[in-house]
Short mmCIF file of C-alpha atoms in Angstrom, two decimals:
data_model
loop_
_atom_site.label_atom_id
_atom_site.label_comp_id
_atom_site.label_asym_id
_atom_site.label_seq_id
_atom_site.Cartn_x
_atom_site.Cartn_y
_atom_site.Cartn_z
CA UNK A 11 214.39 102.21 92.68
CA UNK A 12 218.01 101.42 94.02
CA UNK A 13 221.23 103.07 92.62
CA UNK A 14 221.80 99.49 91.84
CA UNK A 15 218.68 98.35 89.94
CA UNK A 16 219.10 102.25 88.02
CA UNK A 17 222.34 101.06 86.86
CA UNK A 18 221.31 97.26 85.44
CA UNK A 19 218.48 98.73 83.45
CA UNK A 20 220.90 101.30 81.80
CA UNK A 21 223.46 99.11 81.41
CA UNK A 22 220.73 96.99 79.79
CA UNK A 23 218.79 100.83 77.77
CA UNK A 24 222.75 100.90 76.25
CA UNK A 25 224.20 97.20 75.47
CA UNK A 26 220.65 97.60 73.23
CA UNK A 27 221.66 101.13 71.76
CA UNK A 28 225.66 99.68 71.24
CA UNK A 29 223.85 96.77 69.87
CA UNK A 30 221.81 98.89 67.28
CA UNK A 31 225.08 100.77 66.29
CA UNK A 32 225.84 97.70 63.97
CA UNK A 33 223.02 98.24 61.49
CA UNK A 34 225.16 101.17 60.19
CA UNK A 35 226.88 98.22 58.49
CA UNK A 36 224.77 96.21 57.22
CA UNK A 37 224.13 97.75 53.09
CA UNK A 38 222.01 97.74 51.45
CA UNK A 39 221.09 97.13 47.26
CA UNK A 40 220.47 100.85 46.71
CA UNK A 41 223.10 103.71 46.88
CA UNK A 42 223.17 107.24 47.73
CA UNK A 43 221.35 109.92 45.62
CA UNK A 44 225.20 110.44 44.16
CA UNK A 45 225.38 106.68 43.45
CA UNK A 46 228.67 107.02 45.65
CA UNK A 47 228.06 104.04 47.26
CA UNK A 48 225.49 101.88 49.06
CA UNK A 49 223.28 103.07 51.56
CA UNK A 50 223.77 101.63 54.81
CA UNK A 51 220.06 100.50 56.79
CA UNK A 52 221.03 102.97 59.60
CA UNK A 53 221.20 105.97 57.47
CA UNK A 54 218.16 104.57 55.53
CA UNK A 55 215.91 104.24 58.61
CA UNK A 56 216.66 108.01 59.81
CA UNK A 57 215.71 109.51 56.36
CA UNK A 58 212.58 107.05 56.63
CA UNK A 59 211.32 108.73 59.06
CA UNK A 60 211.90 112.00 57.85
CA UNK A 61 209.88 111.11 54.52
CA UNK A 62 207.11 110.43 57.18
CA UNK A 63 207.57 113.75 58.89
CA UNK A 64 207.29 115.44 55.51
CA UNK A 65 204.87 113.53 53.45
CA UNK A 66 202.75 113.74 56.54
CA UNK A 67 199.67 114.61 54.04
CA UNK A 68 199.87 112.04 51.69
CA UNK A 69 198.61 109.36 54.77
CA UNK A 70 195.68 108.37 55.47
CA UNK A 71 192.23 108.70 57.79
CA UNK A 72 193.56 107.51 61.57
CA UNK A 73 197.43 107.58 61.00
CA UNK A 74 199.45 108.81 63.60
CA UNK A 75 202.40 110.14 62.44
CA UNK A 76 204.18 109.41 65.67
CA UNK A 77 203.66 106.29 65.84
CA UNK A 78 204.75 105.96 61.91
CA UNK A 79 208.01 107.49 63.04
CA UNK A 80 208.69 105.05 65.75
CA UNK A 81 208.00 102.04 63.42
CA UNK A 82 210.21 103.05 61.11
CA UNK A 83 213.60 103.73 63.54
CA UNK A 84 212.90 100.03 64.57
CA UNK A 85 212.07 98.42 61.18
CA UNK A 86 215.27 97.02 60.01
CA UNK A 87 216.87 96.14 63.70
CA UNK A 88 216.36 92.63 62.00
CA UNK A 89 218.94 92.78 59.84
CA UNK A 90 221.92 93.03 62.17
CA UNK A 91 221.73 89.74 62.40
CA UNK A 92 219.77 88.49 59.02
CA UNK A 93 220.91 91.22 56.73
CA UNK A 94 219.16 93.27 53.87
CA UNK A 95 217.55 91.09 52.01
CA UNK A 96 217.27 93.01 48.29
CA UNK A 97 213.59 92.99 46.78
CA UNK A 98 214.52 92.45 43.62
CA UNK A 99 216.69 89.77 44.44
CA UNK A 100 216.59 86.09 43.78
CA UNK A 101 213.81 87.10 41.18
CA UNK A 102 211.90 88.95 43.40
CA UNK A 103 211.54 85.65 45.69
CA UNK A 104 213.82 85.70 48.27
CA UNK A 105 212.44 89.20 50.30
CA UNK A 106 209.33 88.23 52.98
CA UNK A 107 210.11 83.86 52.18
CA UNK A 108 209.27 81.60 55.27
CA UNK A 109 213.42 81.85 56.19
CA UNK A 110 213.63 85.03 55.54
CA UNK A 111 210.56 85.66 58.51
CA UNK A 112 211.73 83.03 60.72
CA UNK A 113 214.97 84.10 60.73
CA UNK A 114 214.01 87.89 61.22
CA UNK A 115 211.55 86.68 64.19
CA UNK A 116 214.56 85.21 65.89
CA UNK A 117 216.98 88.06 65.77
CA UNK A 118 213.83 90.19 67.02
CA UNK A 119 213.43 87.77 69.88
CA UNK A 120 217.26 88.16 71.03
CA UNK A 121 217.82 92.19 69.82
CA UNK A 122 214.50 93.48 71.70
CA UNK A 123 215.50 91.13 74.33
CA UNK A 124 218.59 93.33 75.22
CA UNK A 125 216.04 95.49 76.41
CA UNK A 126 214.18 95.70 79.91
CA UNK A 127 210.85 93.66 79.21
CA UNK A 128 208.75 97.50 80.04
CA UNK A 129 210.50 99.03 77.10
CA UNK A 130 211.58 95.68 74.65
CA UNK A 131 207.90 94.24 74.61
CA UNK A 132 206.26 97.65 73.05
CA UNK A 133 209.12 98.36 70.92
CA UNK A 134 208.54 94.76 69.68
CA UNK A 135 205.33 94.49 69.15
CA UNK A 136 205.39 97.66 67.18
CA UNK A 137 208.34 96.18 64.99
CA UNK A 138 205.40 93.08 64.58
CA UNK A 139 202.77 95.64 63.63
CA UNK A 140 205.30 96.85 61.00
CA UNK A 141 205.63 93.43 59.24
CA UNK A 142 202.02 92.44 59.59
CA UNK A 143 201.67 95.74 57.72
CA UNK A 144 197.95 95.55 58.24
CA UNK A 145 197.20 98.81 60.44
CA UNK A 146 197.00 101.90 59.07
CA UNK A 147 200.02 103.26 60.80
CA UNK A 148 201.96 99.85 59.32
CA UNK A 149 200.55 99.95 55.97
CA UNK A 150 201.64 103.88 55.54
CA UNK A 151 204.63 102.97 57.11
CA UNK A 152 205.69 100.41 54.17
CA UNK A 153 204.66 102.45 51.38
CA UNK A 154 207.37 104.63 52.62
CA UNK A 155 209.94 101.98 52.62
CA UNK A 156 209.07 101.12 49.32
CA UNK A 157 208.73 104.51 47.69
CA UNK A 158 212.28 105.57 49.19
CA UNK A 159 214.52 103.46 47.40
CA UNK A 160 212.64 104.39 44.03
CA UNK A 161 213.25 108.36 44.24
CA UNK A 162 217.42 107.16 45.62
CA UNK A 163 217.47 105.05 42.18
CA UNK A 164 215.46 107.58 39.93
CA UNK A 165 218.41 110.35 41.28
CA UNK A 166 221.38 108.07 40.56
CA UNK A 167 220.45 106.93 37.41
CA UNK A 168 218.87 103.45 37.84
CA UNK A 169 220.79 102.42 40.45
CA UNK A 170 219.58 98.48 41.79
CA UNK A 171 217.18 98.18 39.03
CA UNK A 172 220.39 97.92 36.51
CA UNK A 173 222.16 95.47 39.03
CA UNK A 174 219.00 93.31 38.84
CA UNK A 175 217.85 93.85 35.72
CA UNK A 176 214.43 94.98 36.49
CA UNK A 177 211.47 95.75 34.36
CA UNK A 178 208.91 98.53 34.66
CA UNK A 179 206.15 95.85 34.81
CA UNK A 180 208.11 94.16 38.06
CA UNK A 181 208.85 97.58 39.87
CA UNK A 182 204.99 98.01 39.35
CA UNK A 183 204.34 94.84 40.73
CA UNK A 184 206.93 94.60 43.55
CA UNK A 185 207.02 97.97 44.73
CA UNK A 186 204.05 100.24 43.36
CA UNK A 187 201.29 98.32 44.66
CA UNK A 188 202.99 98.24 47.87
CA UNK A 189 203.13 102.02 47.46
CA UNK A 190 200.21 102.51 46.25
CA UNK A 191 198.32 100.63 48.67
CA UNK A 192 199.08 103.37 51.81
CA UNK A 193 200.23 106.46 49.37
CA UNK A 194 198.59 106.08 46.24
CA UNK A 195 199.18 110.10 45.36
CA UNK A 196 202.91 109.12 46.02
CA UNK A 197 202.80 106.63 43.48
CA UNK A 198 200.78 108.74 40.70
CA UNK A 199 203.95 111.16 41.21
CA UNK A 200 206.54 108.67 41.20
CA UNK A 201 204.98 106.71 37.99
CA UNK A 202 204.95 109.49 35.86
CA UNK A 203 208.89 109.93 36.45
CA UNK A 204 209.42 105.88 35.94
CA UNK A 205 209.86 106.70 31.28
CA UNK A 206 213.05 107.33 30.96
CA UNK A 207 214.55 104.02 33.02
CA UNK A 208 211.81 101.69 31.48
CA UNK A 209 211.34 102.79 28.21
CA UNK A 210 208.29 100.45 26.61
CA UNK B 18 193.52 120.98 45.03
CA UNK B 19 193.89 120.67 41.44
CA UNK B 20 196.31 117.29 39.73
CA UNK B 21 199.26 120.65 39.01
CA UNK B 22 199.05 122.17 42.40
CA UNK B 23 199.83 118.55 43.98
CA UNK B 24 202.46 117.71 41.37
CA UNK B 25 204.52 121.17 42.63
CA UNK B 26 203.87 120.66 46.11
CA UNK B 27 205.16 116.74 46.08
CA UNK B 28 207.74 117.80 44.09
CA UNK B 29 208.86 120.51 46.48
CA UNK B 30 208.50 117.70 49.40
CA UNK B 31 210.75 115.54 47.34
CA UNK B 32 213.40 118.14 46.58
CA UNK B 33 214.15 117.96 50.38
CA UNK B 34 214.27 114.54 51.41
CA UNK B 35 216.59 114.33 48.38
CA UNK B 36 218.92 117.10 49.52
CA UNK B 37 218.96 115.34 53.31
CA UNK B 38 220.34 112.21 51.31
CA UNK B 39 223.69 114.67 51.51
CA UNK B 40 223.41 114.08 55.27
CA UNK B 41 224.67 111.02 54.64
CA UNK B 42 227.87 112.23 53.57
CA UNK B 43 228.59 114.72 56.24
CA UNK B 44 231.60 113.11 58.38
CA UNK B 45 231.83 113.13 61.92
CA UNK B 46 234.88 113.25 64.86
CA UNK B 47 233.42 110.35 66.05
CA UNK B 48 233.79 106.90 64.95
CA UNK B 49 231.05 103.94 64.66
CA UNK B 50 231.41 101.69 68.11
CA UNK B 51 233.89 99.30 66.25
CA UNK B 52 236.14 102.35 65.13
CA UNK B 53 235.52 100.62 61.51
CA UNK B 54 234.88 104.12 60.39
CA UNK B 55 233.92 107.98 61.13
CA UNK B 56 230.06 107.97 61.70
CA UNK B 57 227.99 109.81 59.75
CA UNK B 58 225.71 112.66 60.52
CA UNK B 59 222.18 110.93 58.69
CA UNK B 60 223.03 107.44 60.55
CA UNK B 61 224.24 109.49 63.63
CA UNK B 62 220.62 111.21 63.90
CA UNK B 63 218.93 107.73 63.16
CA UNK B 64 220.95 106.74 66.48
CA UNK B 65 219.81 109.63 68.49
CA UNK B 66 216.26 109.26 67.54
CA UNK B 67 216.55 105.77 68.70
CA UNK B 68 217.93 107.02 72.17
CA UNK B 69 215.45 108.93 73.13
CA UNK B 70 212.96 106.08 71.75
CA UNK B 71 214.80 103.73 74.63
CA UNK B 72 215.65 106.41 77.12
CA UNK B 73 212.34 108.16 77.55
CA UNK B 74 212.52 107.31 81.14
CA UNK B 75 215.30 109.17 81.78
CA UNK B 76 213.33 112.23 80.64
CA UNK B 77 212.33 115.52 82.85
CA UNK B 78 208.96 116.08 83.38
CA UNK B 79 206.74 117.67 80.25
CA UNK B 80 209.44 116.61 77.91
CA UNK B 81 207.50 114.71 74.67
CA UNK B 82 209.57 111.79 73.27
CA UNK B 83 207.50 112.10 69.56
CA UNK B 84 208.69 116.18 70.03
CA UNK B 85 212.26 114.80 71.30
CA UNK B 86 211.93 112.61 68.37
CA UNK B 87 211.10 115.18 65.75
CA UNK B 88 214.08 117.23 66.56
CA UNK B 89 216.78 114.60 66.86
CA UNK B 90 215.56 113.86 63.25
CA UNK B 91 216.24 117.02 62.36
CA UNK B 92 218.89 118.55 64.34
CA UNK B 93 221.90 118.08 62.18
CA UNK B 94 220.54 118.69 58.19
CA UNK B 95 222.27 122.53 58.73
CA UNK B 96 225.60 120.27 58.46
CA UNK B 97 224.61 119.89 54.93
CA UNK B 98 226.08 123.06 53.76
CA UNK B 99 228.46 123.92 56.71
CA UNK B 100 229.62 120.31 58.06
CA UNK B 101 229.92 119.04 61.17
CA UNK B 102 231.86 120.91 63.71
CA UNK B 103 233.30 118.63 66.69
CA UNK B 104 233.40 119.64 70.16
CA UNK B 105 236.64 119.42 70.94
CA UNK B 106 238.15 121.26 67.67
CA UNK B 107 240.05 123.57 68.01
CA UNK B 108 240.63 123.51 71.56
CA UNK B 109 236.70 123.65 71.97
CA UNK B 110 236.19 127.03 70.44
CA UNK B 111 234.65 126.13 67.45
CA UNK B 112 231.25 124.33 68.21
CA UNK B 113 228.81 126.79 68.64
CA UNK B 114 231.14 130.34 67.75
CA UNK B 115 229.22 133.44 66.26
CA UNK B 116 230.40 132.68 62.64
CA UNK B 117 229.04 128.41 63.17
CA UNK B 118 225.80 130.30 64.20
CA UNK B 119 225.29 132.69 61.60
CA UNK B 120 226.38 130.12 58.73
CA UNK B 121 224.15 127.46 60.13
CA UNK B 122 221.07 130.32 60.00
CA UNK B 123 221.57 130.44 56.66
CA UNK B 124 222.03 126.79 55.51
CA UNK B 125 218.42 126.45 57.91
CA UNK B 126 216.98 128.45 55.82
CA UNK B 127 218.11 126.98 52.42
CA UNK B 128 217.26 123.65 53.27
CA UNK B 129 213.82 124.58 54.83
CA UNK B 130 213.02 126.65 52.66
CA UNK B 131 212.41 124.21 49.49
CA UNK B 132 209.80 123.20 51.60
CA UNK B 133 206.17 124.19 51.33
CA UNK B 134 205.68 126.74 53.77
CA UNK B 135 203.19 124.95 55.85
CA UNK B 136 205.71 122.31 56.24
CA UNK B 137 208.95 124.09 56.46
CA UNK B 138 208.34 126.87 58.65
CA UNK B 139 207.15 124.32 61.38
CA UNK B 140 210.11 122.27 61.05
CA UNK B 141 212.75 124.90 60.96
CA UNK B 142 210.69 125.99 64.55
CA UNK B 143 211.44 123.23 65.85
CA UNK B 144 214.84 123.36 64.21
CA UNK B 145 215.26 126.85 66.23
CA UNK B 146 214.03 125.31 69.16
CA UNK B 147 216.76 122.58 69.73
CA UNK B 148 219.59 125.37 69.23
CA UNK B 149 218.09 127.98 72.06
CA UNK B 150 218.37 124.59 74.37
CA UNK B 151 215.88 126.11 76.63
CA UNK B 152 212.90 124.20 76.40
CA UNK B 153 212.45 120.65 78.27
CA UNK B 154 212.37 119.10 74.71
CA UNK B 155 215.14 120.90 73.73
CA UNK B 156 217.52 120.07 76.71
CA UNK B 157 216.78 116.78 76.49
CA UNK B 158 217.32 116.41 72.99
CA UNK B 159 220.72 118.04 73.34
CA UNK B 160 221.77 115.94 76.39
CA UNK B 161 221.10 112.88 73.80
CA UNK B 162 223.24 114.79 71.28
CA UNK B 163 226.01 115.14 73.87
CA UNK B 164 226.05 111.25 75.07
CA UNK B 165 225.87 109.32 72.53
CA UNK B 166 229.57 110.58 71.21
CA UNK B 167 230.50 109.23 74.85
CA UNK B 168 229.21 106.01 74.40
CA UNK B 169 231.08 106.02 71.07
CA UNK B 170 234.40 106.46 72.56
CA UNK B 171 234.04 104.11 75.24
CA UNK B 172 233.14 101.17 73.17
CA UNK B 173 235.77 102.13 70.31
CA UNK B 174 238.43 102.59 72.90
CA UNK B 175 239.21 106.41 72.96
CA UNK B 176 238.01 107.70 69.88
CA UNK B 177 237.81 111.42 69.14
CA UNK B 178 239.12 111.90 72.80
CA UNK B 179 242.47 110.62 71.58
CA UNK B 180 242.74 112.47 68.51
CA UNK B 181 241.56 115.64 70.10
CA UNK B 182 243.75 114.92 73.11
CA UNK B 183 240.81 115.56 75.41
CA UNK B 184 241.49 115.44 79.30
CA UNK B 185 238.81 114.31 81.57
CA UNK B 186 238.29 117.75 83.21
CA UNK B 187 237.12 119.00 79.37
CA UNK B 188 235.10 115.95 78.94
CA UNK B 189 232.99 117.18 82.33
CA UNK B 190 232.79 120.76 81.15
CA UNK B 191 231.92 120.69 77.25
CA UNK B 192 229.85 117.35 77.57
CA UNK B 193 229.42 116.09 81.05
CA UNK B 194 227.17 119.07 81.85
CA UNK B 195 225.25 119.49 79.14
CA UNK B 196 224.30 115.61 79.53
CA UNK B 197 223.92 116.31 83.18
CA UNK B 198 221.08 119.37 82.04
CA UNK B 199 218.52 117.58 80.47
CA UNK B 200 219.63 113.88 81.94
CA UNK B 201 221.49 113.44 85.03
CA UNK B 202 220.65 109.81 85.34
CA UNK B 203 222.78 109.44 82.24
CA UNK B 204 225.84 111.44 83.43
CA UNK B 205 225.94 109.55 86.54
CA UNK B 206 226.28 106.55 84.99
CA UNK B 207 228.54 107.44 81.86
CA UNK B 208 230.67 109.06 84.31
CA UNK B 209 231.19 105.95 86.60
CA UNK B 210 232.48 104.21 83.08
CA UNK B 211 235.44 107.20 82.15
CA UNK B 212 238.10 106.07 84.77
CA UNK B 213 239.53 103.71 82.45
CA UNK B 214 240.47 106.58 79.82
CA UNK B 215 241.34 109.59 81.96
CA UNK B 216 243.68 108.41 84.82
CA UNK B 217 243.69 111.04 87.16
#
């Protein structure tokens, strides 16, 4: 390879990397532990992937923990462009709606497109295999990005569930199955913790 | 393993990834790419992890990008207890003195320590690893560690150069050959990019 054709396909490896710098803006519902302030989608994604690297035992049969990693540093890249879109928002209705997907496909299409076809077409289709959330590594993957936010609102005190007014049976539905489905020993633990926000 | 023994070791698990939440609020000399705001050191290591994710190619042989990964992930919770220390602080004395060292022993084995020791001790390995910056892992990891600041600067405009009053002769010899260690492909080109903010 050229000096020349070296130096288009890093220029091209870091317009995608400056590009990806912009998702520590984008905030989300949930704060820090502290309640402080709201948790920003870049910080989120890095401590995403170190639940994975230590709550490597509560996957299941065939995941690669790897690949679980790599999913989730690319799983919000999205929202530069379409935002966090809250799961308790809009009723619960607005999170995974036809926009919502279309929209997210789109800013997909132009991020990974930044991106030297050898490295953006993987990168993408793993950020696919993440929202078809079908494969083991996918479905472990969002159990993780649901469980998260529940341990950062169970620390501060409520946190998002106050702001949306949420009830124990919608966290169940909205987020425990979800958690349950690829971690259900993460969601035994996390249930029995769930009393004093939801009394009933 | 009985339902109490899981309970303690999930709790244990969860008592870390809630203290690396403080990552989050670890400040950094450098600033996001917009100069909006200092970066952080949790959204910081999201960014690194996501550089070697996109620059495996610029890799030595036998390096592992899911190893590279792993450490990136890692490299900075220390700063929990004894912040971040910038390169160019006091004069460049700072990063990396006996007293950094010792302090950042002992935070390692705080934080790694409310671990389970099967998990833990692996991790803080690994955590070891990255600081001896011997291993083809480790200098690549470190030469990710040492650009990404660069690429900060450039697209803020200056950054941490300008408040540290940083010439271009200590940008070569504190950064530019570390980067050069583990990745000279990436020092060649960063380089070509400095003119603009070190006339000489």
């Amino acid at each position: 390879m050229t000096g020349r054709l070296t130096n288009d396909r890093l220029s091209a490896q870091f317009a995608f990397l400056n590009e990806a710098d912009k998702l520590k803006r984008v905030l989300r519902a949930t704060t820090l532990c502290d309640g402080s302030r709201a948790e920003n989608s870049g910080e989120h994604s890095w401590h995403l992937a170190l639940y994975a690297l230590v709550l490597a035992d509560q996957a299941g049969p065939g995941v690669s923990i790897d690949r679980v990693i790599r999913m989730l540093l690319l799983h919000d890249l999205v929202e530069i462009d379409v935002g966090d879109v809250p799961i308790h928002s809009a009723n619960g209705q607005a999170h995974g709606s036809a926009e919502v997907q279309a929209a997210e496909a789109a800013a997909a299409e132009r991020i990974f497109g930044l991106l030297p076809g050898d490295i953006g077409a993987p990168l993408r289709a793993l950020w696919e295999e993440f929202e078809a959330a079908e494969s083991p590594d996918a479905v472990f993957a969002k159990s993780l990005d649901r469980v998260q936010p529940v341990l950062q609102n169970i620390e501060s005190g409520g946190g998002s569930w106050i702001d949306y007014n949420v009830t124990r049976a919608q966290v169940e539905a909205r987020v425990g199955a979800k958690v349950a489905r690829g971690a259900p020993g993460l969601w035994d633990w996390v249930r029995d913790r769930l009393g004093g926000f939801f009394p009933d």
